[in-house]
Amino acid sequence: MMIEANRKIILDCDPGHDDAIAIMLAGKNSKLELLGITVESGNQTLEKTGLNALNLCQYLNIDVPVCLGASNPIIKEVEVCEAIHGETGLDGFDFPNLEISYDPRHAVDFIIETILKSDKKVTMVTTGPMTNLALAIRIEPNILNNIEEVVIMGGSYSNGNVTPAAEFNIYCDPEAAHIVFNSGLKVTMVGLDVTRKVLVLPEIVDRMTKIDNNASKLFTKLMIVFNENQKRVFGFDGAPLHDPVTIAYLIDPTVIDVDFVHCEIDISNGSSYGRTNCDIFDYLKLKKNTFVAKNIDVDKFWNIIEEALRMY
Ligand code: BDR
Ligand code: CA
């Protein structure tokens, strides 16, 4: 399927080392029009993920509104991911003094206003917990008519990464994910099943370092810390670069293969709380609601990352 040029997107995120690379990927690609960045708590507290988003935009010269959103999930208490992303949420890079500031709108208001007034349907990309989007859907259901697709990094039809069953973004706010997956919107789920195949191995760090511009310097420094932390926590030799797969898919949809399945978020509060139950074999014959990524073209993905870094 060809995706039309200049898709309008809002990137909702919780930067985060891999969110940072997703922002870089979305910031200057001619196939995408980045309308704004909305932030929530996730990898770190909202205060920290917000600052990280602003620092990234200033450093990469990405001139879009950055709006602060939810500091807490809808029902659960907030949980952050310091073991992987560090005390700042983006350990490893020293940004210059910050001279830009937030757009004054709350992320949820920004999402609603921007989608309602857009002359063309907007694609929502979420690379953090889905609290902002879920709240926007509940507050103004009319936005559903002007959303093209929701592309999420989250979930897994195999194992989780915070519990045996659940992936971090869904686990942080399962009720929000439940709202989004049951909204009737086209949901494309890029889960751990594919993102764990794009590992920032030493040869990838070397390849990107050779580009030797501002963006590649950022990439290298962030990935050194990301790799160390992923090695310590999961034993991976290269960190899975989860979040940018969403944007890579919008730039070139052939980078992943998807299956259309029924997917239900476990909100039962048991041991599988936050699991994305994907009925890959269609056992249950229930209404399909999710395009779930099953395979990824790893070489194509790294080519997209390299091309994006070269644009800075
Ligand atoms: C997801 O969790 C976060 O730590 C990453 O930024 C990514 O969005 C992977 O499970
Ligand atoms: Ca993230």
Tab-separated table of C-alpha atoms in Angstrom, residues 9-182:
chain	number	residue	atom	x	y	z
A	9	ILE	CA	1.647	13.701	11.985
A	10	ILE	CA	1.649	14.461	15.695
A	11	LEU	CA	4.339	12.635	17.643
A	12	ASP	CA	3.321	11.800	21.191
A	13	CYS	CA	6.341	10.613	23.158
A	14	ASP	CA	8.314	10.292	26.405
A	15	PRO	CA	11.975	10.922	25.412
A	16	GLY	CA	13.864	8.554	26.017
A	17	HIS	CA	16.881	7.488	23.917
A	18	ASP	CA	14.853	5.775	21.204
A	19	ASP	CA	12.163	8.492	21.239
A	20	ALA	CA	15.006	10.956	20.557
A	21	ILE	CA	15.886	9.119	17.351
A	22	ALA	CA	12.189	8.991	16.384
A	23	ILE	CA	12.049	12.793	16.756
A	24	MET	CA	15.176	13.117	14.618
A	25	LEU	CA	13.627	10.868	11.964
A	26	ALA	CA	10.344	12.796	11.887
A	27	GLY	CA	11.890	16.257	12.049
A	28	LYS	CA	13.154	16.763	8.519
A	29	ASN	CA	11.597	14.157	6.222
A	30	SER	CA	9.808	15.589	3.199
A	31	LYS	CA	7.218	12.769	3.289
A	32	LEU	CA	6.022	13.903	6.708
A	33	GLU	CA	4.692	17.139	8.074
A	34	LEU	CA	5.361	17.164	11.803
A	35	LEU	CA	2.595	19.300	13.325
A	36	GLY	CA	3.840	19.088	16.874
A	37	ILE	CA	5.329	17.003	19.626
A	38	THR	CA	3.301	16.111	22.693
A	39	VAL	CA	4.909	14.694	25.764
A	40	GLU	CA	3.910	12.652	28.774
A	41	SER	CA	5.555	10.835	31.638
A	42	GLY	CA	6.969	7.427	30.789
A	43	ASN	CA	10.680	6.888	30.535
A	44	GLN	CA	10.994	9.614	33.162
A	45	THR	CA	8.733	12.113	34.892
A	46	LEU	CA	6.885	14.599	32.697
A	47	GLU	CA	9.195	17.401	33.825
A	48	LYS	CA	12.200	15.472	32.485
A	49	THR	CA	10.691	14.007	29.299
A	50	GLY	CA	9.386	17.488	28.426
A	51	LEU	CA	12.806	19.069	28.884
A	52	ASN	CA	14.349	16.320	26.780
A	53	ALA	CA	11.897	17.005	23.948
A	54	LEU	CA	12.682	20.718	24.029
A	55	ASN	CA	16.430	20.115	24.115
A	56	LEU	CA	16.196	17.754	21.163
A	57	CYS	CA	14.140	20.221	19.119
A	58	GLN	CA	16.529	23.081	19.829
A	59	TYR	CA	19.628	21.020	19.112
A	60	LEU	CA	18.240	19.527	15.892
A	61	ASN	CA	16.596	22.788	14.846
A	62	ILE	CA	13.133	21.280	14.651
A	63	ASP	CA	10.724	24.176	14.895
A	64	VAL	CA	7.383	22.738	16.027
A	65	PRO	CA	5.180	23.234	19.101
A	66	VAL	CA	6.202	21.067	22.053
A	67	CYS	CA	3.325	20.600	24.519
A	68	LEU	CA	3.356	19.061	27.966
A	69	GLY	CA	0.651	16.525	28.651
A	70	ALA	CA	-0.225	13.902	31.226
A	71	SER	CA	2.041	13.553	34.239
A	72	ASN	CA	0.192	10.439	35.403
A	73	PRO	CA	-1.555	7.487	33.805
A	74	ILE	CA	-5.356	7.378	33.885
A	75	ILE	CA	-5.676	4.835	36.705
A	76	LYS	CA	-2.247	3.515	37.685
A	77	GLU	CA	0.460	5.387	39.524
A	78	VAL	CA	3.313	6.707	37.388
A	79	GLU	CA	6.310	4.399	36.802
A	80	VAL	CA	9.494	5.461	35.048
A	81	CYS	CA	12.304	3.550	33.336
A	82	GLU	CA	15.447	4.921	34.961
A	83	ALA	CA	17.404	1.665	34.578
A	84	ILE	CA	17.396	2.061	30.793
A	85	HIS	CA	17.152	5.826	30.210
A	86	GLY	CA	18.936	7.139	33.307
A	87	GLU	CA	18.261	9.912	35.781
A	88	THR	CA	17.507	12.527	33.127
A	89	GLY	CA	15.602	10.128	30.862
A	90	LEU	CA	18.202	10.911	28.192
A	91	ASP	CA	21.557	10.275	29.843
A	92	GLY	CA	24.673	10.548	27.689
A	93	PHE	CA	24.465	13.911	25.913
A	94	ASP	CA	25.101	17.439	27.194
A	95	PHE	CA	22.781	19.851	25.429
A	96	PRO	CA	23.565	23.566	25.107
A	97	ASN	CA	21.581	26.052	27.232
A	98	LEU	CA	17.914	25.938	26.474
A	99	GLU	CA	16.547	29.027	24.736
A	100	ILE	CA	13.198	27.777	23.470
A	101	SER	CA	10.099	27.067	25.526
A	102	TYR	CA	6.941	25.004	25.548
A	103	ASP	CA	3.830	25.832	23.608
A	104	PRO	CA	1.426	26.938	26.390
A	105	ARG	CA	-1.324	24.515	25.364
A	106	HIS	CA	-1.832	21.271	27.230
A	107	ALA	CA	-0.945	18.330	24.981
A	108	VAL	CA	-4.516	17.037	25.068
A	109	ASP	CA	-5.874	20.450	23.954
A	110	PHE	CA	-3.209	20.662	21.263
A	111	ILE	CA	-4.107	17.210	19.918
A	112	ILE	CA	-7.820	18.039	19.846
A	113	GLU	CA	-7.439	21.517	18.293
A	114	THR	CA	-4.889	20.434	15.712
A	115	ILE	CA	-6.853	17.403	14.558
A	116	LEU	CA	-10.190	19.231	14.412
A	117	LYS	CA	-8.835	22.112	12.372
A	118	SER	CA	-6.667	20.102	9.974
A	119	ASP	CA	-7.765	20.174	6.315
A	120	LYS	CA	-6.405	16.661	5.956
A	121	LYS	CA	-6.599	13.633	8.239
A	122	VAL	CA	-3.827	13.506	10.826
A	123	THR	CA	-1.747	10.458	11.747
A	124	MET	CA	-1.029	10.043	15.464
A	125	VAL	CA	2.256	8.401	16.326
A	126	THR	CA	2.733	7.298	19.919
A	127	THR	CA	6.080	6.172	21.240
A	128	GLY	CA	5.190	6.373	24.928
A	129	PRO	CA	2.190	5.464	27.067
A	130	MET	CA	-1.024	6.479	25.310
A	131	THR	CA	-2.480	8.677	28.049
A	132	ASN	CA	-2.630	11.928	26.047
A	133	LEU	CA	-4.312	10.350	23.040
A	134	ALA	CA	-6.802	8.365	25.147
A	135	LEU	CA	-7.799	11.496	27.066
A	136	ALA	CA	-8.177	13.451	23.822
A	137	ILE	CA	-10.461	10.727	22.419
A	138	ARG	CA	-12.597	10.731	25.565
A	139	ILE	CA	-12.814	14.524	25.801
A	140	GLU	CA	-13.528	15.144	22.103
A	141	PRO	CA	-14.655	11.991	20.272
A	142	ASN	CA	-15.127	14.058	17.095
A	143	ILE	CA	-11.379	13.856	16.540
A	144	LEU	CA	-11.903	10.225	15.527
A	145	ASN	CA	-13.326	11.439	12.209
A	146	ASN	CA	-10.135	13.256	11.284
A	147	ILE	CA	-7.484	10.723	12.308
A	148	GLU	CA	-5.967	8.727	9.466
A	149	GLU	CA	-4.181	6.114	11.545
A	150	VAL	CA	-2.559	5.586	14.918
A	151	VAL	CA	0.919	4.127	14.693
A	152	ILE	CA	2.136	2.931	18.047
A	153	MET	CA	5.352	1.565	19.400
A	154	GLY	CA	4.074	-0.693	22.082
A	155	GLY	CA	2.998	-4.157	22.967
A	156	SER	CA	4.175	-7.553	21.875
A	157	TYR	CA	2.443	-10.684	20.718
A	158	SER	CA	5.265	-12.677	22.274
A	159	ASN	CA	7.117	-11.662	25.457
A	160	GLY	CA	7.010	-8.412	27.339
A	161	ASN	CA	9.875	-6.327	28.670
A	162	VAL	CA	8.580	-5.194	32.060
A	163	THR	CA	6.691	-8.349	32.963
A	164	PRO	CA	6.659	-11.670	31.106
A	165	ALA	CA	3.455	-10.441	29.462
A	166	ALA	CA	3.647	-6.685	29.085
A	167	GLU	CA	5.676	-4.156	27.153
A	168	PHE	CA	6.604	-0.895	28.907
A	169	ASN	CA	4.460	1.638	26.985
A	170	ILE	CA	1.295	-0.415	27.356
A	171	TYR	CA	2.121	-1.438	30.927
A	172	CYS	CA	2.510	2.209	31.962
A	173	ASP	CA	-1.109	2.936	31.068
A	174	PRO	CA	-3.079	-0.146	30.018
A	175	GLU	CA	-6.427	1.629	30.349
A	176	ALA	CA	-5.284	4.339	27.921
A	177	ALA	CA	-4.157	1.677	25.444
A	178	HIS	CA	-7.519	-0.062	25.860
A	179	ILE	CA	-9.313	3.162	24.870
A	180	VAL	CA	-7.142	3.644	21.778
A	181	PHE	CA	-7.326	0.014	20.581
A	182	ASN	CA	-11.110	0.036	20.970
